Amino acid sequence: MNDDDKPPPERPTVLISDRQRSALDEPALIALASDTLEGEGLHDVELSVSFVEEAEIEDLHVRYMDEPGPTDVLSFPQDDEYAEGVRLLGDVVISPAVAARNNPDDPAAELRLLLVHGILHLLGYDHENDREKAEMWERQLRYSGVMAP
């Protein structure tokens, strides 16, 4: 069997690491991440998503972005290929505590928005100018159902 005959995997692989205290709907977040990746045409990929305490994301923010204080989401692209052509996309790190402060009326919606935002950054989307921002915000809304501010 050559690579053209190989059936595509059913879903992208999404690995969750929950290192914080807030309750999470992990199955829904995994489904959202998978749907986002599939919507972008990606099947043979693996994504790591970590939900962390505020202190951990603050440490990462300072260490890797050289910016003080906590943030809500960080993306760390890996873009490596391993076992049988599966692409390791990278890591998305989210702080639910910061997310809850961003949107105290609907922290679950904010988590969905941040998850999609982080994934889109791994895929090369950005919001440095108005055109890029409009494209990224449209995709975030399409996948998460949440309008970014």
PDB file of C-alpha atoms in Angstrom:
ATOM      1  CA  MET A   1       0.000   0.000   0.000  1.00  0.00           C
ATOM      2  CA  ASN A   2       1.468   3.357  -0.942  1.00  0.00           C
ATOM      3  CA  ASP A   3       0.724   6.679   0.773  1.00  0.00           C
ATOM      4  CA  ASP A   4      -1.998   7.538  -1.769  1.00  0.00           C
ATOM      5  CA  ASP A   5      -3.914   4.374  -0.834  1.00  0.00           C
ATOM      6  CA  LYS A   6      -3.703   5.026   2.913  1.00  0.00           C
ATOM      7  CA  PRO A   7      -7.058   6.196   4.330  1.00  0.00           C
ATOM      8  CA  PRO A   8      -6.961   9.511   6.181  1.00  0.00           C
ATOM      9  CA  PRO A   9      -7.255   9.320   9.961  1.00  0.00           C
ATOM     10  CA  GLU A  10     -10.736   9.882  11.337  1.00  0.00           C
ATOM     11  CA  ARG A  11      -9.738  12.939  13.371  1.00  0.00           C
ATOM     12  CA  PRO A  12      -6.657  14.915  14.297  1.00  0.00           C
ATOM     13  CA  THR A  13      -5.109  13.883  17.609  1.00  0.00           C
ATOM     14  CA  VAL A  14      -5.629  16.413  20.409  1.00  0.00           C
ATOM     15  CA  LEU A  15      -3.803  15.785  23.670  1.00  0.00           C
ATOM     16  CA  ILE A  16      -4.993  17.655  26.775  1.00  0.00           C
ATOM     17  CA  SER A  17      -2.957  18.388  29.883  1.00  0.00           C
ATOM     18  CA  ASP A  18      -5.026  19.964  32.669  1.00  0.00           C
ATOM     19  CA  ARG A  19      -2.751  21.480  35.300  1.00  0.00           C
ATOM     20  CA  GLN A  20      -5.177  23.913  36.928  1.00  0.00           C
ATOM     21  CA  ARG A  21      -8.194  23.906  39.263  1.00  0.00           C
ATOM     22  CA  SER A  22     -11.148  25.092  37.111  1.00  0.00           C
ATOM     23  CA  ALA A  23     -13.603  22.559  35.758  1.00  0.00           C
ATOM     24  CA  LEU A  24     -13.219  21.928  32.018  1.00  0.00           C
ATOM     25  CA  ASP A  25     -15.402  20.211  29.459  1.00  0.00           C
ATOM     26  CA  GLU A  26     -12.462  18.305  27.965  1.00  0.00           C
ATOM     27  CA  PRO A  27     -14.493  16.307  25.406  1.00  0.00           C
ATOM     28  CA  ALA A  28     -16.058  19.515  24.040  1.00  0.00           C
ATOM     29  CA  LEU A  29     -12.684  21.272  23.876  1.00  0.00           C
ATOM     30  CA  ILE A  30     -11.101  18.288  22.106  1.00  0.00           C
ATOM     31  CA  ALA A  31     -13.992  18.246  19.622  1.00  0.00           C
ATOM     32  CA  LEU A  32     -13.619  21.991  19.011  1.00  0.00           C
ATOM     33  CA  ALA A  33      -9.871  21.667  18.422  1.00  0.00           C
ATOM     34  CA  SER A  34     -10.442  18.734  16.048  1.00  0.00           C
ATOM     35  CA  ASP A  35     -13.195  20.563  14.176  1.00  0.00           C
ATOM     36  CA  THR A  36     -10.963  23.626  13.808  1.00  0.00           C
ATOM     37  CA  LEU A  37      -8.081  21.564  12.446  1.00  0.00           C
ATOM     38  CA  GLU A  38     -10.361  19.666  10.086  1.00  0.00           C
ATOM     39  CA  GLY A  39     -11.935  22.940   8.971  1.00  0.00           C
ATOM     40  CA  GLU A  40      -8.459  24.086   8.011  1.00  0.00           C
ATOM     41  CA  GLY A  41      -7.948  20.867   6.033  1.00  0.00           C
ATOM     42  CA  LEU A  42      -5.680  19.123   8.545  1.00  0.00           C
ATOM     43  CA  HIS A  43      -6.153  15.466   9.483  1.00  0.00           C
ATOM     44  CA  ASP A  44      -2.697  13.904   9.981  1.00  0.00           C
ATOM     45  CA  VAL A  45      -1.784  16.242  12.841  1.00  0.00           C
ATOM     46  CA  GLU A  46      -1.245  16.095  16.561  1.00  0.00           C
ATOM     47  CA  LEU A  47      -1.887  19.064  18.834  1.00  0.00           C
ATOM     48  CA  SER A  48      -1.052  19.496  22.501  1.00  0.00           C
ATOM     49  CA  VAL A  49      -3.254  21.774  24.621  1.00  0.00           C
ATOM     50  CA  SER A  50      -2.358  22.624  28.215  1.00  0.00           C
ATOM     51  CA  PHE A  51      -4.641  24.363  30.678  1.00  0.00           C
ATOM     52  CA  VAL A  52      -2.479  25.924  33.381  1.00  0.00           C
ATOM     53  CA  GLU A  53      -2.572  28.095  36.469  1.00  0.00           C
ATOM     54  CA  GLU A  54      -1.923  31.801  36.116  1.00  0.00           C
ATOM     55  CA  ALA A  55       1.586  31.558  37.611  1.00  0.00           C
ATOM     56  CA  GLU A  56       2.658  28.995  35.003  1.00  0.00           C
ATOM     57  CA  ILE A  57       1.436  31.022  32.031  1.00  0.00           C
ATOM     58  CA  GLU A  58       3.019  34.143  33.506  1.00  0.00           C
ATOM     59  CA  ASP A  59       6.358  32.318  33.711  1.00  0.00           C
ATOM     60  CA  LEU A  60       6.034  31.201  30.071  1.00  0.00           C
ATOM     61  CA  HIS A  61       4.998  34.696  28.981  1.00  0.00           C
ATOM     62  CA  VAL A  62       8.072  36.239  30.599  1.00  0.00           C
ATOM     63  CA  ARG A  63      10.450  33.478  29.499  1.00  0.00           C
ATOM     64  CA  TYR A  64       9.399  33.125  25.853  1.00  0.00           C
ATOM     65  CA  MET A  65       7.779  36.457  24.966  1.00  0.00           C
ATOM     66  CA  ASP A  66       9.860  38.690  27.256  1.00  0.00           C
ATOM     67  CA  GLU A  67       6.625  40.356  28.395  1.00  0.00           C
ATOM     68  CA  PRO A  68       5.635  40.838  32.043  1.00  0.00           C
ATOM     69  CA  GLY A  69       2.523  39.433  33.658  1.00  0.00           C
ATOM     70  CA  PRO A  70       0.162  36.627  32.810  1.00  0.00           C
ATOM     71  CA  THR A  71      -1.582  36.275  29.469  1.00  0.00           C
ATOM     72  CA  ASP A  72      -4.575  34.229  28.395  1.00  0.00           C
ATOM     73  CA  VAL A  73      -3.127  32.046  25.602  1.00  0.00           C
ATOM     74  CA  LEU A  74       0.275  31.225  24.134  1.00  0.00           C
ATOM     75  CA  SER A  75       1.107  29.157  21.058  1.00  0.00           C
ATOM     76  CA  PHE A  76       4.347  27.296  20.524  1.00  0.00           C
ATOM     77  CA  PRO A  77       4.678  25.970  16.968  1.00  0.00           C
ATOM     78  CA  GLN A  78       6.518  22.705  16.543  1.00  0.00           C
ATOM     79  CA  ASP A  79       5.701  21.697  12.985  1.00  0.00           C
ATOM     80  CA  ASP A  80       7.664  18.445  13.065  1.00  0.00           C
ATOM     81  CA  GLU A  81       6.849  15.279  11.200  1.00  0.00           C
ATOM     82  CA  TYR A  82       7.081  11.959  12.981  1.00  0.00           C
ATOM     83  CA  ALA A  83       5.701   8.418  12.718  1.00  0.00           C
ATOM     84  CA  GLU A  84       4.205   7.708   9.315  1.00  0.00           C
ATOM     85  CA  GLY A  85       3.815  11.295   8.181  1.00  0.00           C
ATOM     86  CA  VAL A  86       1.883  12.616  11.176  1.00  0.00           C
ATOM     87  CA  ARG A  87       2.631  16.294  11.675  1.00  0.00           C
ATOM     88  CA  LEU A  88       3.222  17.514  15.233  1.00  0.00           C
ATOM     89  CA  LEU A  89       1.646  20.957  15.055  1.00  0.00           C
ATOM     90  CA  GLY A  90       2.707  22.362  18.423  1.00  0.00           C
ATOM     91  CA  ASP A  91       1.392  23.435  21.788  1.00  0.00           C
ATOM     92  CA  VAL A  92      -1.357  25.794  22.876  1.00  0.00           C
ATOM     93  CA  VAL A  93      -1.244  26.899  26.522  1.00  0.00           C
ATOM     94  CA  ILE A  94      -4.309  28.532  28.075  1.00  0.00           C
ATOM     95  CA  SER A  95      -4.971  29.989  31.517  1.00  0.00           C
ATOM     96  CA  PRO A  96      -8.646  29.496  32.426  1.00  0.00           C
ATOM     97  CA  ALA A  97      -8.256  31.957  35.329  1.00  0.00           C
ATOM     98  CA  VAL A  98      -7.197  34.725  32.945  1.00  0.00           C
ATOM     99  CA  ALA A  99      -9.901  33.659  30.488  1.00  0.00           C
ATOM    100  CA  ALA A 100     -12.519  33.993  33.238  1.00  0.00           C
ATOM    101  CA  ARG A 101     -11.361  37.548  33.944  1.00  0.00           C
ATOM    102  CA  ASN A 102     -11.541  38.359  30.224  1.00  0.00           C
ATOM    103  CA  ASN A 103     -15.167  37.227  30.038  1.00  0.00           C
ATOM    104  CA  PRO A 104     -16.654  36.741  33.523  1.00  0.00           C
ATOM    105  CA  ASP A 105     -20.168  36.375  32.075  1.00  0.00           C
ATOM    106  CA  ASP A 106     -19.204  33.391  29.907  1.00  0.00           C
ATOM    107  CA  PRO A 107     -15.785  31.889  30.727  1.00  0.00           C
ATOM    108  CA  ALA A 108     -16.575  28.742  28.680  1.00  0.00           C
ATOM    109  CA  ALA A 109     -17.052  30.886  25.563  1.00  0.00           C
ATOM    110  CA  GLU A 110     -13.760  32.620  26.266  1.00  0.00           C
ATOM    111  CA  LEU A 111     -11.993  29.240  26.523  1.00  0.00           C
ATOM    112  CA  ARG A 112     -13.431  28.241  23.138  1.00  0.00           C
ATOM    113  CA  LEU A 113     -12.281  31.515  21.603  1.00  0.00           C
ATOM    114  CA  LEU A 114      -8.780  31.209  23.093  1.00  0.00           C
ATOM    115  CA  LEU A 115      -8.403  27.597  21.980  1.00  0.00           C
ATOM    116  CA  VAL A 116      -9.277  28.472  18.380  1.00  0.00           C
ATOM    117  CA  HIS A 117      -7.107  31.614  18.565  1.00  0.00           C
ATOM    118  CA  GLY A 118      -4.109  29.579  19.717  1.00  0.00           C
ATOM    119  CA  ILE A 119      -4.613  26.947  17.020  1.00  0.00           C
ATOM    120  CA  LEU A 120      -4.875  29.580  14.296  1.00  0.00           C
ATOM    121  CA  HIS A 121      -1.588  31.100  15.454  1.00  0.00           C
ATOM    122  CA  LEU A 122       0.032  27.660  15.117  1.00  0.00           C
ATOM    123  CA  LEU A 123      -1.292  27.551  11.550  1.00  0.00           C
ATOM    124  CA  GLY A 124       0.348  30.878  10.722  1.00  0.00           C
ATOM    125  CA  TYR A 125      -2.562  33.275  11.162  1.00  0.00           C
ATOM    126  CA  ASP A 126      -1.833  36.577  12.856  1.00  0.00           C
ATOM    127  CA  HIS A 127      -3.465  39.910  13.660  1.00  0.00           C
ATOM    128  CA  GLU A 128      -0.665  42.404  13.109  1.00  0.00           C
ATOM    129  CA  ASN A 129      -2.588  44.428  10.522  1.00  0.00           C
ATOM    130  CA  ASP A 130      -6.266  45.040   9.767  1.00  0.00           C
ATOM    131  CA  ARG A 131      -6.469  42.539   6.883  1.00  0.00           C
ATOM    132  CA  GLU A 132      -4.831  39.726   8.882  1.00  0.00           C
ATOM    133  CA  LYS A 133      -6.955  40.514  11.929  1.00  0.00           C
ATOM    134  CA  ALA A 134     -10.200  40.467   9.904  1.00  0.00           C
ATOM    135  CA  GLU A 135      -9.310  37.069   8.418  1.00  0.00           C
ATOM    136  CA  MET A 136      -8.295  35.580  11.762  1.00  0.00           C
ATOM    137  CA  TRP A 137     -11.353  36.983  13.591  1.00  0.00           C
ATOM    138  CA  GLU A 138     -13.673  35.592  10.897  1.00  0.00           C
ATOM    139  CA  ARG A 139     -12.154  32.129  11.336  1.00  0.00           C
ATOM    140  CA  GLN A 140     -12.320  32.371  15.138  1.00  0.00           C
ATOM    141  CA  LEU A 141     -16.022  33.211  14.939  1.00  0.00           C
ATOM    142  CA  ARG A 142     -16.660  30.414  12.420  1.00  0.00           C
ATOM    143  CA  TYR A 143     -15.068  27.737  14.588  1.00  0.00           C
ATOM    144  CA  SER A 144     -15.725  28.942  18.149  1.00  0.00           C
ATOM    145  CA  GLY A 145     -19.048  30.740  17.674  1.00  0.00           C
ATOM    146  CA  VAL A 146     -17.614  33.576  19.756  1.00  0.00           C
ATOM    147  CA  MET A 147     -17.070  37.144  18.539  1.00  0.00           C
ATOM    148  CA  ALA A 148     -13.647  38.465  19.544  1.00  0.00           C
ATOM    149  CA  PRO A 149     -13.534  41.995  20.944  1.00  0.00           C
TER     150      PRO A 149
END
